[in-house]
């Protein structure tokens, strides 16, 4: 009889905690853009799920301030996914791609920032919120010659994330990231 | 020819051929056969080859893991650069409003 109750209690605990754990991980958004990749002159494609993030974390140096900050940032994350496409000419990509991504967002996603610019860069930031906690982040950036989407799955500290760039000591990202990516690709 | 004569001939005492005792003694003192030594050498070679093979395989796996980890680290830093840069764009725009 005691065993029966113990099993029942364990089952109840599992039934309650599993959905909470799953929801705390946030949602991964589908970021497949085969058309854009074919047209782009340069592409950044980063897919780091949980095991790869943990592996990357092991290779981050504690002696380097940037990498220490990165290590702190990724603890508890379930995935980081980035797609960035740079084009030779303006208007070479369909801006409705952003809409296709927005359609995937469920009711827990809230737009927290919208930056609209006629000539520069439109940036939309969405947060997957469960209670007071942010359990996922989506950044959509559309520039005349560049389209970038970032999806972070897991608890995100927005202040820390924004503060990383200053810590990395890089004023603007585009050139450096893409040249780095080319190097990465050649190793694969 | 009868049975008794045959029996007597069969049991007749005969001396051993010349050098028989020496041959027996020299055989007893001779080193073990060459084949057992060869087998030991082959076994040792197999064990050594297996050990070297295992070590090499381990080193290859470790090397691949290091490469994979290093690539993941670079990708992570790239991803965080991009995410952070976009966050800063939004932050600056909000601050200007």
XYZ file of N, CA and C in Angstrom:
855
model
N 0.821 -1.212 0.000
C 0.000 0.000 0.000
C 0.858 1.266 0.000
N 1.909 1.235 0.880
C 2.814 2.386 0.969
C 3.514 2.602 -0.367
N 3.918 1.471 -0.979
C 4.587 1.553 -2.280
C 3.686 2.205 -3.321
N 2.433 1.801 -3.265
C 1.460 2.325 -4.228
C 1.358 3.845 -4.106
N 1.295 4.320 -2.845
C 1.189 5.772 -2.626
C 2.461 6.495 -3.050
N 3.607 5.861 -2.778
C 4.884 6.469 -3.175
C 4.936 6.632 -4.688
N 4.513 5.582 -5.415
C 4.503 5.635 -6.881
C 3.553 6.715 -7.373
N 2.391 6.796 -6.713
C 1.378 7.780 -7.111
C 1.916 9.203 -6.927
N 2.591 9.421 -5.788
C 3.135 10.764 -5.509
C 4.223 11.118 -6.522
N 5.110 10.134 -6.804
C 6.184 10.384 -7.786
C 5.607 10.713 -9.154
N 4.576 9.966 -9.549
C 3.933 10.210 -10.848
C 3.330 11.611 -10.896
N 2.686 11.996 -9.785
C 2.080 13.335 -9.731
C 3.142 14.430 -9.824
N 4.254 14.230 -9.089
C 5.348 15.215 -9.124
C 5.886 15.344 -10.550
N 6.095 14.184 -11.205
C 6.609 14.202 -12.591
C 5.630 14.906 -13.512
N 4.342 14.620 -13.328
C 3.319 15.224 -14.192
C 3.283 16.738 -14.030
N 3.574 17.214 -12.811
C 3.539 18.663 -12.578
C 4.827 19.334 -13.039
N 5.971 18.715 -12.706
C 7.244 19.394 -12.982
C 7.699 19.310 -14.433
N 7.378 18.214 -15.126
C 7.870 18.078 -16.503
C 7.380 19.190 -17.429
N 6.083 19.496 -17.436
C 5.650 20.592 -18.311
C 6.288 21.931 -17.930
N 6.498 22.142 -16.603
C 7.119 23.399 -16.170
C 8.541 23.481 -16.713
N 9.286 22.366 -16.567
C 10.657 22.327 -17.060
C 10.683 22.565 -18.566
N 9.770 21.905 -19.270
C 9.738 22.036 -20.731
C 9.417 23.467 -21.134
N 8.437 24.064 -20.455
C 8.060 25.418 -20.840
C 9.140 26.419 -20.472
N 9.915 26.119 -19.401
C 10.984 27.039 -18.998
C 12.078 27.108 -20.053
N 12.116 26.114 -20.942
C 13.148 26.096 -21.974
C 12.825 27.013 -23.148
N 11.588 27.473 -23.237
C 11.227 28.337 -24.358
C 11.066 27.540 -25.630
N 10.887 28.268 -26.735
C 10.586 27.594 -27.992
C 11.631 27.909 -29.046
N 11.955 26.900 -29.823
C 12.862 27.112 -30.949
C 12.028 27.483 -32.168
N 12.478 28.514 -32.859
C 11.769 28.979 -34.051
C 12.437 28.378 -35.289
N 11.620 28.055 -36.273
C 12.176 27.515 -37.520
C 12.837 28.650 -38.315
N 14.143 28.523 -38.511
C 14.881 29.581 -39.210
C 15.476 29.087 -40.529
N 14.714 28.360 -41.281
C 15.226 27.868 -42.572
C 14.832 28.834 -43.683
N 15.842 29.365 -44.366
C 15.586 30.275 -45.486
C 16.421 29.842 -46.689
N 16.057 28.738 -47.327
C 16.891 28.250 -48.434
C 17.021 29.259 -49.581
N 15.958 30.037 -49.828
C 16.005 31.017 -50.924
C 17.034 32.107 -50.630
N 17.039 32.569 -49.377
C 17.964 33.646 -49.009
C 19.406 33.167 -49.087
N 19.633 31.966 -48.611
C 20.996 31.433 -48.612
C 21.533 31.345 -50.044
N 20.651 31.007 -50.979
C 21.083 30.876 -52.373
C 21.430 32.235 -52.986
N 20.709 33.282 -52.566
C 20.935 34.606 -53.155
C 22.041 35.393 -52.456
N 22.280 35.086 -51.192
C 23.192 35.921 -50.386
C 24.637 35.805 -50.850
N 25.348 36.927 -50.700
C 26.776 36.884 -51.035
C 27.577 36.341 -49.852
N 27.076 36.598 -48.663
C 27.728 36.041 -47.472
C 26.671 35.560 -46.487
N 26.952 34.456 -45.868
C 25.967 33.851 -44.954
C 26.616 33.469 -43.630
N 25.917 33.759 -42.555
C 26.322 33.240 -41.241
C 25.231 32.280 -40.803
N 25.607 31.065 -40.506
C 24.637 30.052 -40.105
C 25.163 29.375 -38.840
N 24.608 29.746 -37.711
C 25.059 29.166 -36.440
C 23.909 28.376 -35.823
N 24.155 27.113 -35.571
C 23.167 26.268 -34.899
C 23.857 25.597 -33.726
N 23.553 26.089 -32.548
C 24.163 25.508 -31.352
C 23.042 25.050 -30.422
N 22.795 23.746 -30.395
C 21.778 23.247 -29.475
C 22.446 22.961 -28.120
N 21.679 22.414 -27.188
C 22.177 22.222 -25.821
C 23.543 21.554 -25.713
N 23.701 20.355 -26.282
C 25.002 19.680 -26.153
C 26.154 20.475 -26.776
N 25.891 21.127 -27.934
C 26.949 21.906 -28.592
C 27.296 23.146 -27.763
N 26.275 23.744 -27.126
C 26.540 24.903 -26.265
C 27.429 24.501 -25.089
N 27.106 23.338 -24.531
C 27.902 22.874 -23.390
C 29.332 22.553 -23.821
N 29.448 21.982 -25.024
C 30.791 21.687 -25.541
C 31.562 22.992 -25.762
N 30.891 23.971 -26.375
C 31.534 25.276 -26.613
C 31.953 25.896 -25.288
N 31.085 25.755 -24.269
C 31.377 26.318 -22.946
C 32.663 25.765 -22.360
N 32.919 24.480 -22.654
C 34.135 23.851 -22.122
C 35.386 24.432 -22.767
N 35.245 24.981 -23.952
C 36.404 25.505 -24.677
C 36.578 27.012 -24.481
N 35.678 27.626 -23.700
C 35.824 29.057 -23.428
C 36.852 29.239 -22.317
N 37.687 30.241 -22.517
C 38.767 30.449 -21.562
C 38.311 31.362 -20.419
N 38.684 30.994 -19.207
C 38.357 31.840 -18.055
C 39.287 33.043 -17.983
N 40.404 32.952 -18.661
C 41.376 34.037 -18.629
C 41.008 35.194 -19.557
N 40.058 34.971 -20.442
C 39.661 35.994 -21.406
C 38.315 36.594 -20.972
N 38.272 37.927 -20.845
C 37.062 38.585 -20.318
C 35.847 38.321 -21.216
N 36.049 38.397 -22.541
C 34.940 38.161 -23.475
C 34.366 36.760 -23.294
N 35.273 35.811 -23.222
C 34.837 34.415 -23.155
C 34.233 34.091 -21.789
N 34.733 34.770 -20.768
C 34.152 34.578 -19.431
C 32.701 35.080 -19.435
N 32.512 36.241 -20.068
C 31.163 36.825 -20.154
C 30.244 35.912 -20.966
N 30.797 35.347 -22.029
C 30.011 34.439 -22.880
C 29.606 33.196 -22.089
N 30.540 32.689 -21.302
C 30.270 31.490 -20.507
C 29.125 31.751 -19.532
N 29.168 32.916 -18.909
C 28.120 33.293 -17.961
C 26.771 33.402 -18.688
N 26.843 33.970 -19.883
C 25.638 34.228 -20.675
C 24.935 32.920 -21.077
N 25.712 31.913 -21.407
C 25.093 30.692 -21.971
C 24.662 29.689 -20.911
N 25.003 29.952 -19.652
C 24.637 28.940 -18.645
C 23.106 28.890 -18.533
N 22.561 27.737 -18.704
C 21.107 27.553 -18.620
C 20.406 27.646 -19.963
N 21.145 28.055 -21.007
C 20.504 28.157 -22.330
C 20.351 26.774 -22.971
N 19.306 26.646 -23.785
C 19.069 25.368 -24.465
C 19.467 25.438 -25.932
N 19.713 26.639 -26.439
C 20.131 26.736 -27.838
C 20.298 28.176 -28.299
N 21.199 28.354 -29.250
C 21.368 29.660 -29.902
C 21.404 29.401 -31.405
N 20.559 30.097 -32.129
C 20.462 29.885 -33.577
C 20.545 31.251 -34.266
N 21.426 31.373 -35.211
C 21.603 32.650 -35.923
C 21.635 32.394 -37.420
N 20.899 33.202 -38.143
C 21.006 33.198 -39.607
C 21.195 34.648 -40.022
N 22.238 34.902 -40.769
C 22.464 36.265 -41.246
C 22.887 36.194 -42.710
N 22.217 36.992 -43.520
C 22.476 36.953 -44.961
C 22.835 38.356 -45.429
N 23.935 38.472 -46.137
C 24.334 39.774 -46.674
C 24.256 39.696 -48.197
N 23.679 40.744 -48.789
C 23.460 40.733 -50.241
C 24.305 41.828 -50.903
N 24.563 41.641 -52.169
C 25.373 42.629 -52.898
C 24.583 43.909 -53.167
N 23.296 43.758 -53.395
C 22.487 44.927 -53.755
C 21.272 45.061 -52.842
N 20.777 46.282 -52.783
C 19.574 46.532 -51.975
C 18.356 45.853 -52.622
N 17.397 45.485 -51.805
C 16.149 44.897 -52.295
C 16.302 43.514 -52.895
N 17.399 42.874 -52.567
C 17.622 41.554 -53.171
C 16.901 40.436 -52.404
N 16.378 40.773 -51.239
C 15.640 39.734 -50.497
C 14.228 40.230 -50.194
N 13.353 39.265 -50.004
C 11.943 39.554 -49.766
C 11.729 39.849 -48.281
N 11.282 41.063 -47.982
C 11.143 41.442 -46.574
C 10.001 40.705 -45.867
N 9.181 40.002 -46.646
C 8.094 39.248 -46.012
C 8.618 38.022 -45.252
N 9.915 37.748 -45.422
C 10.517 36.631 -44.665
C 10.309 36.858 -43.167
N 10.402 38.127 -42.770
C 10.242 38.460 -41.351
C 8.840 38.068 -40.880
N 7.863 38.291 -41.745
C 6.476 37.969 -41.400
C 6.304 36.459 -41.205
N 6.992 35.711 -42.049
C 6.929 34.249 -41.965
C 7.418 33.765 -40.594
N 8.415 34.474 -40.064
C 8.933 34.092 -38.740
C 7.926 34.497 -37.657
N 7.388 35.709 -37.802
C 6.446 36.202 -36.783
C 5.238 35.275 -36.637
N 4.829 34.683 -37.749
C 3.650 33.801 -37.725
C 3.850 32.567 -36.834
N 5.120 32.247 -36.584
C 5.389 31.068 -35.744
C 5.256 31.369 -34.253
N 5.201 32.655 -33.916
C 5.238 33.020 -32.501
C 3.888 32.762 -31.833
N 3.938 32.072 -30.724
C 2.721 31.757 -29.973
C 2.321 32.907 -29.057
N 1.280 32.690 -28.265
C 0.774 33.772 -27.404
C 1.728 34.182 -26.286
N 2.713 33.330 -25.987
C 3.641 33.701 -24.900
C 4.711 34.678 -25.375
N 4.785 34.865 -26.694
C 5.792 35.787 -27.239
C 5.249 37.215 -27.241
N 6.091 38.142 -26.774
C 5.685 39.551 -26.750
C 6.762 40.391 -27.409
N 6.275 41.364 -28.207
C 7.244 42.276 -28.838
C 7.710 43.260 -27.768
N 9.005 43.310 -27.538
C 9.487 44.225 -26.492
C 10.148 45.471 -27.080
N 10.688 45.372 -28.295
C 11.277 46.557 -28.934
C 10.986 46.507 -30.424
N 10.677 47.689 -30.976
C 10.575 47.774 -32.435
C 11.324 49.028 -32.869
N 12.300 48.838 -33.696
C 13.043 49.982 -34.228
C 12.779 50.020 -35.730
N 12.195 51.119 -36.194
C 11.913 51.230 -37.630
C 12.729 52.372 -38.214
N 13.388 52.092 -39.314
C 14.186 53.123 -39.971
C 13.980 52.995 -41.480
N 13.785 54.159 -42.119
C 13.527 54.099 -43.561
C 14.821 53.755 -44.325
N 15.941 54.194 -43.802
C 17.189 54.028 -44.551
C 18.152 53.035 -43.927
N 18.048 52.859 -42.613
C 19.068 52.004 -41.973
C 18.516 50.617 -41.664
N 18.274 50.387 -40.405
C 18.014 49.013 -39.965
C 16.711 48.932 -39.167
N 15.842 48.008 -39.532
C 14.646 47.727 -38.719
C 14.986 46.573 -37.794
N 14.738 46.792 -36.507
C 15.014 45.705 -35.559
C 13.767 45.448 -34.719
N 13.324 44.215 -34.707
C 12.217 43.807 -33.844
C 12.751 42.787 -32.849
N 12.414 42.996 -31.587
C 12.846 42.032 -30.568
C 11.619 41.481 -29.858
N 11.526 40.184 -29.822
C 10.408 39.502 -29.157
C 10.960 38.657 -28.015
N 10.202 38.617 -26.924
C 10.616 37.784 -25.784
C 9.530 36.760 -25.501
N 9.964 35.535 -25.251
C 9.032 34.476 -24.849
C 8.951 34.552 -23.326
N 7.823 34.992 -22.819
C 7.732 35.225 -21.377
C 6.811 34.208 -20.718
N 7.302 33.639 -19.654
C 6.479 32.729 -18.821
C 6.497 33.326 -17.415
N 5.408 33.921 -17.040
C 5.374 34.644 -15.764
C 6.256 35.868 -15.910
N 7.164 36.044 -14.969
C 8.081 37.184 -15.042
C 9.362 36.825 -15.790
N 9.525 35.562 -16.082
C 10.798 35.120 -16.661
C 10.778 35.169 -18.188
N 11.916 35.556 -18.747
C 12.083 35.494 -20.206
C 12.740 34.156 -20.522
N 12.050 33.332 -21.281
C 12.569 31.984 -21.548
C 13.006 31.811 -23.008
N 12.984 32.895 -23.739
C 13.437 32.823 -25.119
C 13.460 34.206 -25.736
N 14.262 34.352 -26.776
C 14.403 35.669 -27.402
C 14.476 35.495 -28.916
N 13.855 36.424 -29.600
C 13.929 36.414 -31.061
C 14.258 37.829 -31.529
N 15.300 37.943 -32.324
C 15.681 39.249 -32.867
C 15.586 39.153 -34.386
N 14.838 40.066 -34.986
C 14.750 40.109 -36.451
C 15.293 41.468 -36.883
N 16.331 41.437 -37.671
C 16.930 42.693 -38.133
C 16.926 42.722 -39.656
N 16.317 43.750 -40.194
C 16.239 43.862 -41.657
C 16.905 45.165 -42.096
N 18.001 45.038 -42.802
C 18.702 46.197 -43.365
C 18.532 46.133 -44.877
N 18.826 47.236 -45.581
C 18.656 47.186 -47.034
C 19.423 46.039 -47.704
N 20.623 45.751 -47.178
C 21.421 44.697 -47.826
C 21.724 43.531 -46.891
N 21.016 43.478 -45.771
C 21.323 42.408 -44.818
C 20.077 42.006 -44.036
N 19.923 40.700 -43.850
C 18.786 40.177 -43.085
C 19.331 39.220 -42.034
N 18.990 39.503 -40.769
C 19.547 38.690 -39.682
C 18.446 38.262 -38.718
N 18.487 37.007 -38.325
C 17.550 36.511 -37.313
C 18.350 35.762 -36.242
N 18.031 36.073 -34.991
C 18.683 35.389 -33.865
C 17.594 34.793 -32.989
N 17.734 33.538 -32.651
C 16.789 32.897 -31.737
C 17.582 32.278 -30.588
N 17.302 32.765 -29.385
C 17.957 32.203 -28.204
C 16.897 31.455 -27.402
N 17.154 30.190 -27.105
C 16.191 29.379 -26.368
C 16.712 29.161 -24.952
N 15.922 29.596 -23.984
C 16.332 29.470 -22.582
C 16.283 30.822 -21.906
N 16.549 30.852 -20.615
C 16.485 32.122 -19.883
C 17.568 33.110 -20.339
N 17.117 34.309 -20.717
C 18.063 35.304 -21.264
C 18.053 36.560 -20.396
N 19.239 37.033 -20.079
C 19.363 38.305 -19.382
C 19.643 39.373 -20.448
N 18.631 40.197 -20.746
C 18.747 41.153 -21.856
C 19.870 42.157 -21.621
N 19.998 42.639 -20.394
C 21.039 43.623 -20.077
C 22.428 43.032 -20.346
N 22.577 41.802 -19.891
C 23.883 41.131 -20.069
C 24.171 40.956 -21.552
N 23.138 40.563 -22.293
C 23.326 40.317 -23.722
C 23.725 41.601 -24.437
N 23.026 42.687 -24.119
C 23.352 43.972 -24.750
C 24.743 44.433 -24.324
N 25.116 44.108 -23.104
C 26.420 44.537 -22.583
C 27.584 43.764 -23.165
N 27.299 42.633 -23.791
C 28.393 41.795 -24.301
C 29.222 42.509 -25.357
N 28.548 43.238 -26.254
C 29.290 43.832 -27.363
C 30.337 44.810 -26.859
N 29.912 45.611 -25.858
C 30.874 46.555 -25.288
C 32.054 45.819 -24.707
N 31.736 44.673 -24.098
C 32.795 43.878 -23.491
C 33.718 43.295 -24.551
N 33.132 42.903 -25.659
C 33.958 42.344 -26.732
C 34.837 43.418 -27.361
N 34.475 44.692 -27.125
C 35.289 45.794 -27.641
C 35.188 45.959 -29.130
N 34.041 45.573 -29.690
C 33.864 45.719 -31.136
C 32.717 46.691 -31.373
N 32.978 47.846 -31.971
C 31.918 48.829 -32.130
C 30.813 48.386 -33.089
N 31.166 47.790 -34.215
C 30.143 47.303 -35.124
C 30.534 45.924 -35.619
N 29.517 45.131 -35.874
C 29.755 43.703 -35.999
C 30.007 43.182 -37.423
N 29.317 43.738 -38.410
C 29.170 43.078 -39.713
C 30.461 42.480 -40.286
N 31.411 43.330 -40.610
C 32.607 42.854 -41.318
C 33.325 41.750 -40.591
N 33.539 41.967 -39.306
C 34.333 41.016 -38.546
C 33.647 39.654 -38.452
N 32.361 39.688 -38.205
C 31.632 38.425 -38.057
C 31.672 37.625 -39.342
N 31.469 38.328 -40.445
C 31.419 37.588 -41.702
C 32.778 37.026 -42.094
N 33.811 37.814 -41.838
C 35.120 37.270 -42.200
C 35.422 36.063 -41.321
N 34.981 36.132 -40.059
C 35.193 35.025 -39.147
C 34.444 33.789 -39.647
N 33.239 34.019 -40.121
C 32.409 32.922 -40.587
C 33.069 32.211 -41.772
N 33.633 33.022 -42.659
C 34.272 32.402 -43.826
C 35.376 31.466 -43.366
N 36.091 31.917 -42.342
C 37.164 31.092 -41.831
C 36.588 29.800 -41.251
N 35.497 29.945 -40.490
C 34.865 28.770 -39.878
C 34.442 27.772 -40.932
N 33.816 28.289 -41.965
C 33.308 27.409 -43.023
C 34.440 26.592 -43.644
N 35.585 27.259 -43.820
C 36.671 26.562 -44.486
C 37.182 25.398 -43.657
N 36.938 25.493 -42.339
C 37.381 24.372 -41.499
C 36.425 23.201 -41.557
N 35.202 23.420 -41.951
C 34.211 22.347 -41.870
C 34.377 21.314 -42.959
N 59.408 -74.799 -37.126
C 58.842 -73.535 -36.597
C 57.637 -73.829 -35.736
N 57.770 -73.496 -34.510
C 56.576 -73.634 -33.663
C 56.410 -72.388 -32.799
N 55.373 -72.373 -32.123
C 54.987 -71.191 -31.350
C 56.020 -70.842 -30.282
N 56.562 -71.809 -29.662
C 57.507 -71.568 -28.578
C 58.781 -70.902 -29.103
N 59.239 -71.355 -30.296
C 60.432 -70.723 -30.879
C 60.174 -69.261 -31.215
N 59.018 -69.021 -31.791
C 58.659 -67.618 -32.136
C 58.659 -66.744 -30.896
N 58.081 -67.257 -29.838
C 57.998 -66.508 -28.590
C 59.387 -66.227 -28.027
N 60.237 -67.236 -28.070
C 61.596 -67.085 -27.546
C 62.357 -66.033 -28.340
N 62.139 -65.995 -29.701
C 62.823 -65.003 -30.549
C 62.331 -63.582 -30.231
N 61.012 -63.517 -30.004
C 60.426 -62.187 -29.736
C 60.939 -61.600 -28.425
N 61.119 -62.427 -27.470
C 61.588 -61.946 -26.164
C 63.100 -61.969 -26.016
N 63.743 -62.260 -27.093
C 65.199 -62.349 -27.044
C 65.782 -60.967 -26.693
N 66.757 -60.896 -25.814
C 67.365 -59.631 -25.383
C 68.226 -59.083 -26.522
N 68.006 -57.850 -26.836
C 68.800 -57.226 -27.894
C 69.390 -55.951 -27.346
N 70.587 -55.631 -27.694
C 71.178 -54.376 -27.203
C 70.727 -53.218 -28.105
N 70.673 -52.007 -27.486
C 70.219 -50.817 -28.230
C 71.207 -50.464 -29.325
N 70.749 -49.829 -30.378
C 71.686 -49.465 -31.444
C 72.757 -48.505 -30.917
N 73.836 -48.389 -31.633
C 74.940 -47.518 -31.187
C 74.472 -46.063 -31.102
N 74.827 -45.402 -30.006
C 74.530 -43.956 -29.864
C 73.108 -43.644 -29.439
N 72.347 -44.679 -29.133
C 70.936 -44.435 -28.752
C 70.844 -43.605 -27.466
N 71.624 -44.020 -26.474
C 71.580 -43.315 -25.181
C 72.000 -41.859 -25.353
N 73.028 -41.613 -26.160
C 73.499 -40.225 -26.375
C 72.412 -39.382 -27.037
N 71.771 -40.023 -27.994
C 70.721 -39.273 -28.722
C 69.574 -38.880 -27.778
N 69.219 -39.824 -26.904
C 68.126 -39.543 -25.945
C 68.539 -38.419 -25.012
N 69.776 -38.524 -24.502
C 70.240 -37.497 -23.555
C 70.345 -36.118 -24.215
N 70.841 -36.107 -25.436
C 70.992 -34.794 -26.115
C 69.619 -34.171 -26.412
N 68.652 -35.009 -26.714
C 67.291 -34.503 -26.954
C 66.730 -33.859 -25.684
N 67.007 -34.473 -24.540
C 66.503 -33.943 -23.274
C 67.128 -32.593 -22.940
N 68.391 -32.405 -23.285
C 69.085 -31.158 -22.944
C 68.850 -30.048 -23.961
N 68.291 -30.386 -25.111
C 68.114 -29.381 -26.189
C 67.149 -28.272 -25.763
N 67.325 -27.010 -26.272
C 66.417 -25.901 -25.947
C 65.016 -26.187 -26.480
N 63.963 -25.533 -25.925
C 62.595 -25.775 -26.399
C 62.479 -25.498 -27.883
N 61.489 -26.101 -28.444
C 61.335 -26.017 -29.908
C 61.175 -24.574 -30.379
N 61.634 -24.295 -31.578
C 61.597 -22.962 -32.168
C 60.158 -22.440 -32.308
N 59.194 -23.336 -32.544
C 57.818 -22.910 -32.835
C 57.177 -22.190 -31.660
N 57.432 -22.607 -30.416
C 56.786 -21.967 -29.271
C 57.300 -20.540 -29.114
N 58.573 -20.324 -29.401
C 59.151 -18.970 -29.340
C 58.507 -18.076 -30.405
N 58.283 -18.624 -31.582
C 57.674 -17.864 -32.682
C 56.240 -17.447 -32.320
N 55.526 -18.393 -31.689
C 54.146 -18.090 -31.284
C 54.102 -16.947 -30.282
N 55.061 -16.993 -29.347
C 55.104 -15.921 -28.340
C 55.356 -14.570 -29.004
N 56.266 -14.587 -29.998
C 56.575 -13.334 -30.704
C 55.354 -12.805 -31.455
N 54.644 -13.725 -32.099
C 53.441 -13.307 -32.853
C 52.399 -12.723 -31.894
N 52.225 -13.399 -30.747
C 51.245 -12.914 -29.764
C 51.623 -11.523 -29.267
N 52.929 -11.360 -28.986
C 53.402 -10.057 -28.498
C 53.166 -8.975 -29.546
N 53.427 -9.330 -30.821
C 53.231 -8.361 -31.907
C 51.765 -7.963 -32.028
N 50.884 -8.964 -31.864
C 49.441 -8.669 -31.952
C 49.019 -7.733 -30.823
N 49.481 -8.032 -29.614
C 49.126 -7.197 -28.451
C 49.642 -5.775 -28.652
N 50.891 -5.669 -29.117
C 51.497 -4.343 -29.330
C 50.729 -3.564 -30.405
N 50.392 -4.258 -31.496
C 49.646 -3.602 -32.577
C 48.283 -3.131 -32.080
N 47.618 -3.992 -31.291
C 46.299 -3.612 -30.763
C 46.416 -2.402 -29.844
N 47.454 -2.405 -29.002
C 47.631 -1.285 -28.069
C 47.907 0.012 -28.834
N 48.815 -0.080 -29.845
C 49.137 1.115 -30.640
C 47.909 1.612 -31.405
N 47.149 0.618 -31.944
C 45.920 0.969 -32.678
C 44.933 1.681 -31.775
N 44.766 1.145 -30.563
C 43.848 1.755 -29.593
C 44.264 3.161 -29.234
N 45.565 3.327 -29.019
C 46.096 4.651 -28.653
C 45.868 5.654 -29.785
N 46.152 5.202 -31.008
C 45.962 6.083 -32.172
C 44.498 6.473 -32.326
N 43.613 5.465 -32.176
C 42.170 5.742 -32.305
C 41.729 6.750 -31.253
N 42.245 6.573 -30.027
C 41.898 7.499 -28.935
C 42.367 8.911 -29.266
N 43.594 8.994 -29.815
C 44.136 10.323 -30.155
C 43.319 10.981 -31.267
N 42.892 10.170 -32.252
C 42.088 10.724 -33.357
C 40.751 11.247 -32.824
N 40.118 10.451 -31.949
C 38.822 10.865 -31.378
C 38.994 12.152 -30.569
N 40.052 12.197 -29.780
C 40.326 13.382 -28.943
C 40.577 14.618 -29.818
N 41.313 14.414 -30.893
C 41.632 15.507 -31.822
C 40.346 16.042 -32.469
N 39.489 15.098 -32.903
C 38.215 15.511 -33.536
C 37.350 16.266 -32.542
N 37.319 15.783 -31.297
C 36.513 16.424 -30.261
C 37.015 17.843 -30.009
N 38.330 17.986 -29.983
C 38.917 19.317 -29.777
C 38.555 20.238 -30.930
N 38.628 19.713 -32.149
C 38.282 20.523 -33.326
C 36.824 20.963 -33.263
N 35.965 20.008 -32.899
C 34.530 20.285 -32.817
C 34.252 21.332 -31.734
N 34.912 21.165 -30.597
C 34.736 22.112 -29.488
C 35.208 23.497 -29.857
N 36.333 23.555 -30.544
C 36.898 24.849 -30.957
C 35.968 25.532 -31.964
N 35.415 24.730 -32.871
C 34.489 25.286 -33.869
C 33.218 25.799 -33.170
N 32.729 25.018 -32.191
C 31.537 25.433 -31.439
C 31.820 26.727 -30.680
N 33.009 26.848 -30.121
C 33.383 28.064 -29.383
C 33.364 29.273 -30.312
N 33.960 29.105 -31.510
C 34.004 30.220 -32.471
C 32.593 30.608 -32.902
N 31.766 29.585 -33.152
C 30.385 29.864 -33.580
C 29.616 30.585 -32.479
N 29.840 30.160 -31.245
C 29.154 30.792 -30.112
C 29.536 32.264 -30.008
N 30.828 32.548 -30.123
C 31.282 33.938 -30.016
C 30.692 34.766 -31.158
N 30.638 34.186 -32.349
C 30.040 34.879 -33.501
C 28.570 35.175 -33.227
N 27.842 34.158 -32.742
C 26.405 34.314 -32.477
C 26.168 35.396 -31.425
N 26.973 35.373 -30.368
C 26.782 36.364 -29.302
C 27.154 37.767 -29.780
N 28.171 37.870 -30.643
C 28.525 39.177 -31.233
C 27.320 39.747 -31.969
N 26.732 38.918 -32.802
C 25.613 39.383 -33.626
C 24.421 39.765 -32.741
N 24.059 38.868 -31.824
C 22.902 39.128 -30.954
C 23.115 40.401 -30.142
N 24.314 40.530 -29.606
C 24.612 41.700 -28.778
C 24.575 42.984 -29.595
N 25.112 42.911 -30.803
C 25.123 44.111 -31.665
C 23.706 44.561 -31.983
N 22.832 43.612 -32.256
C 21.438 43.962 -32.584
C 20.732 44.524 -31.349
N 21.023 43.962 -30.204
C 20.434 44.481 -28.964
C 20.866 45.923 -28.727
N 22.132 46.203 -29.053
C 22.647 47.570 -28.845
C 21.976 48.556 -29.791
N 21.704 48.102 -31.014
C 21.002 48.969 -31.976
C 19.649 49.365 -31.387
N 18.936 48.368 -30.845
C 17.621 48.629 -30.263
C 17.748 49.519 -29.036
N 18.735 49.245 -28.238
C 18.955 50.013 -27.003
C 19.219 51.491 -27.334
N 20.063 51.713 -28.340
C 20.398 53.097 -28.746
C 19.148 53.813 -29.271
N 18.361 53.080 -30.077
C 17.146 53.692 -30.647
C 16.159 54.060 -29.538
N 16.020 53.164 -28.563
C 15.112 53.436 -27.449
C 15.631 54.632 -26.635
N 16.934 54.702 -26.429
C 17.526 55.796 -25.656
C 17.337 57.135 -26.347
N 17.335 57.157 -27.703
C 17.179 58.421 -28.446
C 15.743 58.924 -28.439
N 14.793 57.994 -28.246
C 13.372 58.399 -28.274
C 13.002 59.268 -27.071
